[in-house]
Amino acid sequence: MANLILILGDQLTTDISALDGADPGRDRIVMAEVHEEASYTNHHKKKLVLLFSAMRHLARQLEKDGWQVHYQKYYPENTHQSLEGVISAQIADFLPDRIITTECGEWRLHDQISHWQERLKVPVEIRSDARFIASKSEFADWAEGRKQLRMEFFYREMRRKTGLLMTPDGKPEGGSWNFDADNRRKWSGKPPAPAPFRVEPDAITREVIDLVEQHFSDHFGTSDDFHFAVTPEDAQEALNYFVEFALPCFGDYQDAMSDSEDWLFHSILSPYINCGLLDPLTVCEAAARAWYAGQAPINGVEGFIRQIVGWREFVRGIYWLNMPGYAKENRLGNTRALPWFYWTGDTKMRCMHQAIDATRRNAYAHHIQRLMVTGNFALLAGVKPEEICDWYLAVYADAYDWVELPNVLGMVMHADGGYLGSKPYAASGKYIQRMSDHCANCHYKVSKSTESDACPFNSLYWHFIDRHRAEFERNPRMAMMYRNWDKQKPEKREALLQRAGYLLEHLDQL
Ligand code: FAD
Ligand code: SF4
């Protein structure tokens, strides 16, 4: 029985379940760079380079290993510009008994592939993606009957399941499940942050860079200084580099932001984990080993592992449990368009400029920039969820619908009514000042709230609190905010609302 095996652009590993039991002498692998996938959003140029180059490297490796691979390189004049087009041409050519693939990472494509069997008249087997620690049904079982889903409890289940940082008698190592309280230091330049791990582009990557520059020149960002890994071996080197040089300080400075340093002590591994170059469990095991060997402290190692077996698995579970309806949620009733400066970085707000400019150059910004700067601003300004979600999906090298959507729509925009997070992460400029040195270099004054040079986050924060009283006043985690707001003199409240009203009318000029 000959099979046609489809490997998608975020399934770039020979361990993918679609290849389980496959036979190089009998089956044919299909990989394709198609216009439909490369352009359903304004993908950052570096993301396109990463994926096309990593796909080409994997295809070359598979061929070397003796597989028959049909690989379609991107050309605008290709006859088949969708995966369905490529597969249906391959069916005509190869006459397979079956199509096999691993479940994909977004609803849009999942929906298409689940109709292939009836449309293409060939049996289609969609296998579960074993790269995740919890399967979709395992998550659904855990979630069943719970009114609100909280990551912390799910995370403990995943720690128990994997045995990561667990004592032999089933207790969390270090005596606690979570050391987050130790992970909130501001970074003032010391200790120095390691330079990001670099791989110089080889001939395949250089060819892809030219292709992207030629055919995707209107996409967001730049392909200049492309230095991502594009093979599993180099991604493994990136992991080793992180464990040795950044993990020891990862926890302490996890929430810090810097005016002069793009990467700080973050791992920069999400682009590799999400496209298959690195296995998430292997990554966590490497971090855990560093703790057992005394090379990194528990707060950093636990915090890092929590992001992967906790948050990463949790948001994926939420996505599949609630799609396709989840993408349409807008419980705070937001109506504002995304300010144009999200695409240019052209704003006098230093924190926003730095986060967007780093995003444009690197296809990367770290978590706190995404959550507390660009995300926080969109939340306070009441931007339409679908517009800010589209932005996040386009601009990061690690962005895929299953991980981007819950993070943006749920965690940042609270558009799901608190299903994912118990309270919105709304914050004034004080938070950004506490965690960064941006404010010292800003046109606006973080100490002011109502004047024409006042930090926009300050009045927008109170406007958000005021306009969403009905949604949040009874939330115990927000009660203090309402007490603080109500305690302010009426004239002060009025001035804050006026300043915010003006800003909301002039968002594009900030
Ligand atoms: P590190 O800080 O080193 O963290 C380690 C790993 O933990 C990451 O590589 C990632 O795999 C995982 N991780 C951490 N936080 C999360 C999280 N909240 N959800 C899922 N995984 C997490 N992550 C993506 O992979 N793709 C996205 O499209 C994406 N969009 C986001 C949008 C917003 C608004 C926010 C607030 C977060 C988003 N994240 C996304 C999560 C997180 O910001 C990135 O995973 C992280 O910044 C990647 O950089 P890193 O590898 O250096 O992470
Ligand atoms: Fe951002 Fe406000 Fe600080 Fe400027 S003053 S950097 S806008 S928080």
mmCIF file with all atom_site columns, C-alpha atoms and ligand atoms in Angstrom, residues 242 250 254 263 265-271 273-274 304 306-308 311-313 315 364-368 370-372 374-375 392-393 396 398-400 402-405 407-408 411-412, ligand 1:
data_model
loop_
_atom_site.group_PDB
_atom_site.id
_atom_site.type_symbol
_atom_site.label_atom_id
_atom_site.label_alt_id
_atom_site.label_comp_id
_atom_site.label_asym_id
_atom_site.label_entity_id
_atom_site.label_seq_id
_atom_site.pdbx_PDB_ins_code
_atom_site.Cartn_x
_atom_site.Cartn_y
_atom_site.Cartn_z
_atom_site.occupancy
_atom_site.B_iso_or_equiv
_atom_site.pdbx_formal_charge
_atom_site.auth_seq_id
_atom_site.auth_comp_id
_atom_site.auth_asym_id
_atom_site.auth_atom_id
_atom_site.pdbx_PDB_model_num
ATOM   1  C CA  . PHE A 1 242 ? 21.175 29.143 25.834 1.00 0.00 ? 242 PHE A CA  1
ATOM   2  C CA  . PHE A 1 250 ? 16.876 33.718 32.662 1.00 0.00 ? 250 PHE A CA  1
ATOM   3  C CA  . GLN A 1 254 ? 12.646 37.238 32.701 1.00 0.00 ? 254 GLN A CA  1
ATOM   4  C CA  . TRP A 1 263 ? 17.360 39.615 23.554 1.00 0.00 ? 263 TRP A CA  1
ATOM   5  C CA  . PHE A 1 265 ? 18.545 36.272 28.725 1.00 0.00 ? 265 PHE A CA  1
ATOM   6  C CA  . HIS A 1 266 ? 15.720 34.734 26.709 1.00 0.00 ? 266 HIS A CA  1
ATOM   7  C CA  . SER A 1 267 ? 16.229 31.473 24.887 1.00 0.00 ? 267 SER A CA  1
ATOM   8  C CA  . ILE A 1 268 ? 15.099 32.565 21.381 1.00 0.00 ? 268 ILE A CA  1
ATOM   9  C CA  . LEU A 1 269 ? 14.118 28.945 20.870 1.00 0.00 ? 269 LEU A CA  1
ATOM   10 C CA  . SER A 1 270 ? 10.399 29.346 20.088 1.00 0.00 ? 270 SER A CA  1
ATOM   11 C CA  . PRO A 1 271 ? 10.970 29.643 16.309 1.00 0.00 ? 271 PRO A CA  1
ATOM   12 C CA  . ILE A 1 273 ? 10.398 24.516 18.835 1.00 0.00 ? 273 ILE A CA  1
ATOM   13 C CA  . ASN A 1 274 ? 7.331  25.614 16.883 1.00 0.00 ? 274 ASN A CA  1
ATOM   14 C CA  . PHE A 1 304 ? 11.654 28.259 31.770 1.00 0.00 ? 304 PHE A CA  1
ATOM   15 C CA  . ARG A 1 306 ? 6.780  26.352 33.093 1.00 0.00 ? 306 ARG A CA  1
ATOM   16 C CA  . GLN A 1 307 ? 6.694  28.419 29.905 1.00 0.00 ? 307 GLN A CA  1
ATOM   17 C CA  . ILE A 1 308 ? 7.005  25.296 27.793 1.00 0.00 ? 308 ILE A CA  1
ATOM   18 C CA  . TRP A 1 311 ? 1.900  27.960 29.006 1.00 0.00 ? 311 TRP A CA  1
ATOM   19 C CA  . ARG A 1 312 ? 2.766  26.485 25.633 1.00 0.00 ? 312 ARG A CA  1
ATOM   20 C CA  . GLU A 1 313 ? 0.716  23.339 26.168 1.00 0.00 ? 313 GLU A CA  1
ATOM   21 C CA  . VAL A 1 315 ? -2.640 27.753 25.082 1.00 0.00 ? 315 VAL A CA  1
ATOM   22 C CA  . TYR A 1 364 ? 11.373 38.595 17.646 1.00 0.00 ? 364 TYR A CA  1
ATOM   23 C CA  . ALA A 1 365 ? 10.431 40.438 20.797 1.00 0.00 ? 365 ALA A CA  1
ATOM   24 C CA  . HIS A 1 366 ? 10.463 38.801 24.177 1.00 0.00 ? 366 HIS A CA  1
ATOM   25 C CA  . HIS A 1 367 ? 7.414  37.958 26.209 1.00 0.00 ? 367 HIS A CA  1
ATOM   26 C CA  . ILE A 1 368 ? 7.190  41.090 28.338 1.00 0.00 ? 368 ILE A CA  1
ATOM   27 C CA  . ARG A 1 370 ? 4.675  41.440 23.643 1.00 0.00 ? 370 ARG A CA  1
ATOM   28 C CA  . LEU A 1 371 ? 2.512  41.362 26.765 1.00 0.00 ? 371 LEU A CA  1
ATOM   29 C CA  . MET A 1 372 ? 3.165  44.592 28.629 1.00 0.00 ? 372 MET A CA  1
ATOM   30 C CA  . THR A 1 374 ? 2.556  46.330 22.443 1.00 0.00 ? 374 THR A CA  1
ATOM   31 C CA  . GLY A 1 375 ? -0.163 44.125 23.958 1.00 0.00 ? 375 GLY A CA  1
ATOM   32 C CA  . TYR A 1 392 ? 1.020  39.327 16.058 1.00 0.00 ? 392 TYR A CA  1
ATOM   33 C CA  . LEU A 1 393 ? 0.494  36.490 13.597 1.00 0.00 ? 393 LEU A CA  1
ATOM   34 C CA  . TYR A 1 396 ? 7.039  37.034 14.738 1.00 0.00 ? 396 TYR A CA  1
ATOM   35 C CA  . ASP A 1 398 ? 7.440  31.857 16.037 1.00 0.00 ? 398 ASP A CA  1
ATOM   36 C CA  . ALA A 1 399 ? 3.860  32.876 15.200 1.00 0.00 ? 399 ALA A CA  1
ATOM   37 C CA  . TYR A 1 400 ? 1.303  30.189 14.389 1.00 0.00 ? 400 TYR A CA  1
ATOM   38 C CA  . TRP A 1 402 ? -2.601 27.922 17.738 1.00 0.00 ? 402 TRP A CA  1
ATOM   39 C CA  . VAL A 1 403 ? -0.127 29.774 19.943 1.00 0.00 ? 403 VAL A CA  1
ATOM   40 C CA  . GLU A 1 404 ? -0.581 33.374 18.829 1.00 0.00 ? 404 GLU A CA  1
ATOM   41 C CA  . LEU A 1 405 ? -4.371 33.535 19.097 1.00 0.00 ? 405 LEU A CA  1
ATOM   42 C CA  . ASN A 1 407 ? -1.913 34.613 23.817 1.00 0.00 ? 407 ASN A CA  1
ATOM   43 C CA  . VAL A 1 408 ? -3.257 37.710 22.096 1.00 0.00 ? 408 VAL A CA  1
ATOM   44 C CA  . MET A 1 411 ? -4.042 36.714 27.604 1.00 0.00 ? 411 MET A CA  1
ATOM   45 C CA  . VAL A 1 412 ? -3.540 40.220 26.246 1.00 0.00 ? 412 VAL A CA  1
HETATM 46 P P1  . FAD B 2 .   ? 11.617 32.319 26.391 1.00 0.00 ? 1   FAD B P1  1
HETATM 47 O O1  . FAD B 2 .   ? 11.293 33.532 27.174 1.00 0.00 ? 1   FAD B O1  1
HETATM 48 O O2  . FAD B 2 .   ? 13.014 31.875 26.411 1.00 0.00 ? 1   FAD B O2  1
HETATM 49 O O3  . FAD B 2 .   ? 10.635 31.157 26.882 1.00 0.00 ? 1   FAD B O3  1
HETATM 50 C C1  . FAD B 2 .   ? 10.898 29.790 26.647 1.00 0.00 ? 1   FAD B C1  1
HETATM 51 C C2  . FAD B 2 .   ? 9.874  29.127 25.794 1.00 0.00 ? 1   FAD B C2  1
HETATM 52 O O4  . FAD B 2 .   ? 8.628  29.060 26.464 1.00 0.00 ? 1   FAD B O4  1
HETATM 53 C C3  . FAD B 2 .   ? 9.572  29.787 24.471 1.00 0.00 ? 1   FAD B C3  1
HETATM 54 O O5  . FAD B 2 .   ? 10.516 29.436 23.509 1.00 0.00 ? 1   FAD B O5  1
HETATM 55 C C4  . FAD B 2 .   ? 8.185  29.265 24.147 1.00 0.00 ? 1   FAD B C4  1
HETATM 56 O O6  . FAD B 2 .   ? 8.270  28.034 23.493 1.00 0.00 ? 1   FAD B O6  1
HETATM 57 C C5  . FAD B 2 .   ? 7.571  29.033 25.521 1.00 0.00 ? 1   FAD B C5  1
HETATM 58 N N1  . FAD B 2 .   ? 6.623  30.084 25.898 1.00 0.00 ? 1   FAD B N1  1
HETATM 59 C C6  . FAD B 2 .   ? 6.846  31.106 26.743 1.00 0.00 ? 1   FAD B C6  1
HETATM 60 N N2  . FAD B 2 .   ? 5.713  31.793 26.977 1.00 0.00 ? 1   FAD B N2  1
HETATM 61 C C7  . FAD B 2 .   ? 4.766  31.212 26.223 1.00 0.00 ? 1   FAD B C7  1
HETATM 62 C C8  . FAD B 2 .   ? 3.400  31.478 26.019 1.00 0.00 ? 1   FAD B C8  1
HETATM 63 N N3  . FAD B 2 .   ? 2.766  32.481 26.652 1.00 0.00 ? 1   FAD B N3  1
HETATM 64 N N4  . FAD B 2 .   ? 2.729  30.707 25.149 1.00 0.00 ? 1   FAD B N4  1
HETATM 65 C C9  . FAD B 2 .   ? 3.351  29.688 24.508 1.00 0.00 ? 1   FAD B C9  1
HETATM 66 N N5  . FAD B 2 .   ? 4.647  29.392 24.670 1.00 0.00 ? 1   FAD B N5  1
HETATM 67 C C10 . FAD B 2 .   ? 5.341  30.141 25.534 1.00 0.00 ? 1   FAD B C10 1
HETATM 68 N N6  . FAD B 2 .   ? 4.847  32.371 21.453 1.00 0.00 ? 1   FAD B N6  1
HETATM 69 C C11 . FAD B 2 .   ? 4.978  31.713 20.313 1.00 0.00 ? 1   FAD B C11 1
HETATM 70 O O7  . FAD B 2 .   ? 5.675  30.711 20.261 1.00 0.00 ? 1   FAD B O7  1
HETATM 71 N N7  . FAD B 2 .   ? 4.335  32.123 19.167 1.00 0.00 ? 1   FAD B N7  1
HETATM 72 C C12 . FAD B 2 .   ? 3.554  33.231 19.166 1.00 0.00 ? 1   FAD B C12 1
HETATM 73 O O8  . FAD B 2 .   ? 2.986  33.569 18.139 1.00 0.00 ? 1   FAD B O8  1
HETATM 74 C C13 . FAD B 2 .   ? 3.414  33.957 20.376 1.00 0.00 ? 1   FAD B C13 1
HETATM 75 N N8  . FAD B 2 .   ? 2.659  35.086 20.415 1.00 0.00 ? 1   FAD B N8  1
HETATM 76 C C14 . FAD B 2 .   ? 2.551  35.761 21.580 1.00 0.00 ? 1   FAD B C14 1
HETATM 77 C C15 . FAD B 2 .   ? 1.777  36.922 21.621 1.00 0.00 ? 1   FAD B C15 1
HETATM 78 C C16 . FAD B 2 .   ? 1.624  37.613 22.791 1.00 0.00 ? 1   FAD B C16 1
HETATM 79 C C17 . FAD B 2 .   ? 0.771  38.831 22.834 1.00 0.00 ? 1   FAD B C17 1
HETATM 80 C C18 . FAD B 2 .   ? 2.247  37.161 23.973 1.00 0.00 ? 1   FAD B C18 1
HETATM 81 C C19 . FAD B 2 .   ? 2.065  37.890 25.260 1.00 0.00 ? 1   FAD B C19 1
HETATM 82 C C20 . FAD B 2 .   ? 3.034  36.036 23.942 1.00 0.00 ? 1   FAD B C20 1
HETATM 83 C C21 . FAD B 2 .   ? 3.196  35.316 22.753 1.00 0.00 ? 1   FAD B C21 1
HETATM 84 N N9  . FAD B 2 .   ? 3.991  34.163 22.698 1.00 0.00 ? 1   FAD B N9  1
HETATM 85 C C22 . FAD B 2 .   ? 4.094  33.487 21.527 1.00 0.00 ? 1   FAD B C22 1
HETATM 86 C C23 . FAD B 2 .   ? 4.644  33.639 23.910 1.00 0.00 ? 1   FAD B C23 1
HETATM 87 C C24 . FAD B 2 .   ? 6.056  34.163 24.163 1.00 0.00 ? 1   FAD B C24 1
HETATM 88 O O9  . FAD B 2 .   ? 6.076  35.557 24.133 1.00 0.00 ? 1   FAD B O9  1
HETATM 89 C C25 . FAD B 2 .   ? 7.058  33.606 23.170 1.00 0.00 ? 1   FAD B C25 1
HETATM 90 O O10 . FAD B 2 .   ? 6.959  32.198 23.134 1.00 0.00 ? 1   FAD B O10 1
HETATM 91 C C26 . FAD B 2 .   ? 8.470  33.964 23.589 1.00 0.00 ? 1   FAD B C26 1
HETATM 92 O O11 . FAD B 2 .   ? 8.623  35.353 23.670 1.00 0.00 ? 1   FAD B O11 1
HETATM 93 C C27 . FAD B 2 .   ? 9.440  33.346 22.601 1.00 0.00 ? 1   FAD B C27 1
HETATM 94 O O12 . FAD B 2 .   ? 10.741 33.765 22.864 1.00 0.00 ? 1   FAD B O12 1
HETATM 95 P P2  . FAD B 2 .   ? 11.827 32.815 23.552 1.00 0.00 ? 1   FAD B P2  1
HETATM 96 O O13 . FAD B 2 .   ? 11.935 31.547 22.799 1.00 0.00 ? 1   FAD B O13 1
HETATM 97 O O14 . FAD B 2 .   ? 13.062 33.626 23.739 1.00 0.00 ? 1   FAD B O14 1
HETATM 98 O O15 . FAD B 2 .   ? 11.100 32.540 24.922 1.00 0.00 ? 1   FAD B O15 1
#
